[in-house]
Each structure stands twice: as structure tokens, then as C-alpha cells.
Amino acid sequence: MIAENLHRIEQEIQESCALVSRNPEDITMVAVTKSVDSNAANELVELGVTDLAENRVDKLLEKKQSLSQNQQIKWHLIGNLQRRKVKLIINEIDYFHALDSLRLAQEIQKRAEHQINCFIEVNVSGEESKHGIQPKELPSFIEELEGLDKINVIGLMTMAPYEASQQEVRDIFSTLKRLQESMKKLNLQYAPCTELSMGMSQDFKTAIEEGATFVRIGTALFRKG
Ligand SMILES: *Cc1c(COP(=O)(O)O)cnc(C)c1O
């Protein structure tokens, strides 16, 4: 079942790319394994998936431990991170998708032994329940990160509200794309801002059409039937 789902998703990624003349190689499919056990995660890895994500620190450490024979895996932390947990996780991951405060960035700077690829999470939709900084705060937030040499701001991340219409979702993703391009134009060495982490099971096609380079897919990989 996982193999079939993966195959279908890869096909859909290609179709979405074709629609807007993008190269599928520019899209990284990050498999979100938060709802499954290590066996299912391992199955994905054996099928060739290289990027795995969890939204909780303890769960990521657990999975990484049980898949430890595979050094090829890139680990993504996609959920919000409490400062007191930074030291437990920061040297175990390759990507962090939810940077949203200076204090968190300072803690990462203090604990990281290598540079961490970070996405700044932006709350484009304005939903109160969502994490992330406001779009208008983005330029000043990025400015504040100057000098924190453990933080490499590779791009921006957002989530569309679950109940949003397709047009609303599209507007949110295209707004994030505009923000990303304006940050990229600043040509900051510590914030190349070339990447966009957006799109989940229900909206990754729209996200790819609007410029996503990392899609975070959970449910659609593990659905039965
Ligand atoms: C769970 C989760 C996903 C994956 O969502 P699905 O709808 O299962 O594809 C993506 N991003 C974040 C931040 C998540 O927490």
C-alpha cells in the first residue's frame, strides 16, 4: 500500500510540475511519519525516500534511533520547537521548518555544532491558532538573525488552514512565494532564502504550482485503499 501511494504521489508531483514547466528534481518530497511507526518509515526508506520528518522532538529521536543503520536519511523537524528542547534535537537534524522567534534562534546558535538549514515559518493566513511570524515582521526578523552563524535561512515555510478553499490556499502559497523572492533579493549571505516549504497531502499540487520546493506529505502516503 505504501509503495502504491508513494508511486501515485510521485506521479502527481511530476504532473503538477509539468503543468507549470518546473523540473520535478527541484521538489523534495519530505515524508511525514508522525502517524506511523518505524517499520512504515523504514518501508519508505527502502523504497528510496531520503527525507523524513516528524513534528515532535521525542518522536524524531525515537525514529532516528530505530533507523540508525541508514546514514543516508535527512531528518526534518517540522513542528514548533520549545527552547528547552533545542539541545536534545538540534544536532540530530538536517532541516528545521519552524523558526519563528529570535529567542529560539539564539538558543539554536548556542547549541548547534553545525549549521542548521532553517525555514522561517510565516503565518500568511492570519489564523490565530497558527505558529509563525506575521508577513510584515519578516524583513526585520531576518535582519535580527545576522551574525547567528549556525542558522542558515534557506527559505520560508507556511501552512494553509485545513478548511480553506482552493483559491484561498493558492493565494496563501503565492503570497509566501512573493515574500521568499523579496527576501532572496536582499542577497544576504546568511539568508539565501531560495526554498519554499509548503504543501501537505491535501494541497501539495497547488503548492508545487505556486513554487514549493519542499512538500511535507503524511496521510497520503499511508492511506489505505
Ligand atoms: C502533519 C504535518 C504535515 C503532513 O500533513 P498531512 O496532511 O498528513 O500530509 C505537514 N506539515 C506539518 C507541519 C505537519 O505537522
PDB file of C-alpha atoms in Angstrom, residues 2-113:
ATOM      1  CA  ILE A   2       2.767   2.436   0.896  1.00  0.00           C
ATOM      2  CA  ALA A   3       4.558   1.665  -2.356  1.00  0.00           C
ATOM      3  CA  GLU A   4       1.416   2.362  -4.381  1.00  0.00           C
ATOM      4  CA  ASN A   5       0.738   5.591  -2.521  1.00  0.00           C
ATOM      5  CA  LEU A   6       4.313   6.731  -2.994  1.00  0.00           C
ATOM      6  CA  HIS A   7       4.212   5.930  -6.672  1.00  0.00           C
ATOM      7  CA  ARG A   8       0.970   7.860  -7.124  1.00  0.00           C
ATOM      8  CA  ILE A   9       2.280  10.880  -5.226  1.00  0.00           C
ATOM      9  CA  GLU A  10       5.485  10.925  -7.255  1.00  0.00           C
ATOM     10  CA  GLN A  11       3.384  10.834 -10.399  1.00  0.00           C
ATOM     11  CA  GLU A  12       1.222  13.689  -9.144  1.00  0.00           C
ATOM     12  CA  ILE A  13       4.319  15.715  -8.334  1.00  0.00           C
ATOM     13  CA  GLN A  14       5.507  15.206 -11.905  1.00  0.00           C
ATOM     14  CA  GLU A  15       2.121  16.184 -13.318  1.00  0.00           C
ATOM     15  CA  SER A  16       1.986  19.364 -11.238  1.00  0.00           C
ATOM     16  CA  CYS A  17       5.498  20.247 -12.340  1.00  0.00           C
ATOM     17  CA  ALA A  18       4.606  19.655 -15.979  1.00  0.00           C
ATOM     18  CA  LEU A  19       1.621  21.965 -15.655  1.00  0.00           C
ATOM     19  CA  VAL A  20       3.852  24.909 -14.781  1.00  0.00           C
ATOM     20  CA  SER A  21       7.025  23.826 -16.602  1.00  0.00           C
ATOM     21  CA  ARG A  22       9.019  23.023 -13.499  1.00  0.00           C
ATOM     22  CA  ASN A  23      11.637  20.325 -13.070  1.00  0.00           C
ATOM     23  CA  PRO A  24      10.476  17.570 -10.656  1.00  0.00           C
ATOM     24  CA  GLU A  25      14.056  17.302  -9.449  1.00  0.00           C
ATOM     25  CA  ASP A  26      13.619  20.693  -7.832  1.00  0.00           C
ATOM     26  CA  ILE A  27      10.985  19.284  -5.475  1.00  0.00           C
ATOM     27  CA  THR A  28      11.953  17.383  -2.349  1.00  0.00           C
ATOM     28  CA  MET A  29       9.204  15.169  -1.012  1.00  0.00           C
ATOM     29  CA  VAL A  30       9.542  15.071   2.742  1.00  0.00           C
ATOM     30  CA  ALA A  31       7.696  12.084   4.194  1.00  0.00           C
ATOM     31  CA  VAL A  32       5.943  12.981   7.445  1.00  0.00           C
ATOM     32  CA  THR A  33       5.986   9.854   9.577  1.00  0.00           C
ATOM     33  CA  LYS A  34       4.355  11.230  12.727  1.00  0.00           C
ATOM     34  CA  SER A  35       1.301   8.994  12.394  1.00  0.00           C
ATOM     35  CA  VAL A  36       3.143   5.722  11.722  1.00  0.00           C
ATOM     36  CA  ASP A  37       5.714   3.505  13.403  1.00  0.00           C
ATOM     37  CA  SER A  38       9.344   2.928  12.477  1.00  0.00           C
ATOM     38  CA  ASN A  39       8.512  -0.086  10.309  1.00  0.00           C
ATOM     39  CA  ALA A  40       6.398   2.030   7.995  1.00  0.00           C
ATOM     40  CA  ALA A  41       9.083   4.711   7.956  1.00  0.00           C
ATOM     41  CA  ASN A  42      11.646   2.066   7.118  1.00  0.00           C
ATOM     42  CA  GLU A  43       9.490   0.801   4.283  1.00  0.00           C
ATOM     43  CA  LEU A  44       9.574   4.274   2.746  1.00  0.00           C
ATOM     44  CA  VAL A  45      13.330   4.438   3.076  1.00  0.00           C
ATOM     45  CA  GLU A  46      13.671   1.100   1.335  1.00  0.00           C
ATOM     46  CA  LEU A  47      11.503   2.458  -1.466  1.00  0.00           C
ATOM     47  CA  GLY A  48      14.035   5.246  -1.923  1.00  0.00           C
ATOM     48  CA  VAL A  49      12.619   8.074   0.179  1.00  0.00           C
ATOM     49  CA  THR A  50      15.530  10.091   1.578  1.00  0.00           C
ATOM     50  CA  ASP A  51      13.819  12.785   3.644  1.00  0.00           C
ATOM     51  CA  LEU A  52      11.812  12.017   6.779  1.00  0.00           C
ATOM     52  CA  ALA A  53      10.002  14.423   9.061  1.00  0.00           C
ATOM     53  CA  GLU A  54       8.489  14.439  12.499  1.00  0.00           C
ATOM     54  CA  ASN A  55       6.772  17.274  14.319  1.00  0.00           C
ATOM     55  CA  ARG A  56       7.804  16.228  17.816  1.00  0.00           C
ATOM     56  CA  VAL A  57      11.259  16.021  19.282  1.00  0.00           C
ATOM     57  CA  ASP A  58      10.817  12.741  21.149  1.00  0.00           C
ATOM     58  CA  LYS A  59       9.241  11.024  18.155  1.00  0.00           C
ATOM     59  CA  LEU A  60      12.009  12.138  15.831  1.00  0.00           C
ATOM     60  CA  LEU A  61      14.694  10.860  18.181  1.00  0.00           C
ATOM     61  CA  GLU A  62      12.872   7.554  18.508  1.00  0.00           C
ATOM     62  CA  LYS A  63      12.577   7.051  14.745  1.00  0.00           C
ATOM     63  CA  LYS A  64      16.137   8.120  14.127  1.00  0.00           C
ATOM     64  CA  GLN A  65      17.316   5.635  16.704  1.00  0.00           C
ATOM     65  CA  SER A  66      15.466   2.734  15.142  1.00  0.00           C
ATOM     66  CA  LEU A  67      16.565   3.631  11.616  1.00  0.00           C
ATOM     67  CA  SER A  68      20.116   4.297  12.703  1.00  0.00           C
ATOM     68  CA  GLN A  69      21.645   1.815  10.271  1.00  0.00           C
ATOM     69  CA  ASN A  70      20.675   4.182   7.486  1.00  0.00           C
ATOM     70  CA  GLN A  71      23.026   7.146   7.433  1.00  0.00           C
ATOM     71  CA  GLN A  72      21.604   8.498   4.191  1.00  0.00           C
ATOM     72  CA  ILE A  73      18.385   9.795   5.704  1.00  0.00           C
ATOM     73  CA  LYS A  74      17.894  13.533   6.027  1.00  0.00           C
ATOM     74  CA  TRP A  75      15.879  14.381   9.123  1.00  0.00           C
ATOM     75  CA  HIS A  76      13.442  17.293   9.191  1.00  0.00           C
ATOM     76  CA  LEU A  77      11.816  18.752  12.280  1.00  0.00           C
ATOM     77  CA  ILE A  78       8.635  20.394  11.029  1.00  0.00           C
ATOM     78  CA  GLY A  79       6.790  21.245  14.220  1.00  0.00           C
ATOM     79  CA  ASN A  80       7.290  24.044  16.643  1.00  0.00           C
ATOM     80  CA  LEU A  81      10.269  23.663  18.958  1.00  0.00           C
ATOM     81  CA  GLN A  82      10.440  24.659  22.592  1.00  0.00           C
ATOM     82  CA  ARG A  83      13.676  26.316  23.593  1.00  0.00           C
ATOM     83  CA  ARG A  84      14.361  23.857  26.369  1.00  0.00           C
ATOM     84  CA  LYS A  85      14.344  21.019  23.834  1.00  0.00           C
ATOM     85  CA  VAL A  86      16.774  22.606  21.388  1.00  0.00           C
ATOM     86  CA  LYS A  87      19.821  20.956  22.908  1.00  0.00           C
ATOM     87  CA  LEU A  88      18.258  17.496  22.589  1.00  0.00           C
ATOM     88  CA  ILE A  89      17.486  17.729  18.923  1.00  0.00           C
ATOM     89  CA  ILE A  90      19.378  20.393  17.087  1.00  0.00           C
ATOM     90  CA  ASN A  91      22.429  18.279  16.300  1.00  0.00           C
ATOM     91  CA  GLU A  92      20.260  15.379  15.179  1.00  0.00           C
ATOM     92  CA  ILE A  93      18.505  17.141  12.317  1.00  0.00           C
ATOM     93  CA  ASP A  94      19.352  18.468   8.886  1.00  0.00           C
ATOM     94  CA  TYR A  95      16.401  20.841   8.468  1.00  0.00           C
ATOM     95  CA  PHE A  96      14.215  22.818  10.826  1.00  0.00           C
ATOM     96  CA  HIS A  97      10.990  24.136   9.280  1.00  0.00           C
ATOM     97  CA  ALA A  98       9.508  26.248  12.039  1.00  0.00           C
ATOM     98  CA  LEU A  99      11.868  29.031  13.090  1.00  0.00           C
ATOM     99  CA  ASP A 100       9.635  31.782  14.437  1.00  0.00           C
ATOM    100  CA  SER A 101      11.388  33.749  17.157  1.00  0.00           C
ATOM    101  CA  LEU A 102      14.682  35.407  17.874  1.00  0.00           C
ATOM    102  CA  ARG A 103      14.985  33.714  21.268  1.00  0.00           C
ATOM    103  CA  LEU A 104      14.646  30.326  19.613  1.00  0.00           C
ATOM    104  CA  ALA A 105      17.246  31.316  17.035  1.00  0.00           C
ATOM    105  CA  GLN A 106      19.622  32.387  19.806  1.00  0.00           C
ATOM    106  CA  GLU A 107      19.192  29.064  21.575  1.00  0.00           C
ATOM    107  CA  ILE A 108      19.907  27.206  18.320  1.00  0.00           C
ATOM    108  CA  GLN A 109      23.006  29.356  17.855  1.00  0.00           C
ATOM    109  CA  LYS A 110      24.163  28.392  21.333  1.00  0.00           C
ATOM    110  CA  ARG A 111      23.591  24.636  20.967  1.00  0.00           C
ATOM    111  CA  ALA A 112      24.259  23.784  17.339  1.00  0.00           C
ATOM    112  CA  GLU A 113      27.558  22.218  16.395  1.00  0.00           C
TER     113      GLU A 113
END
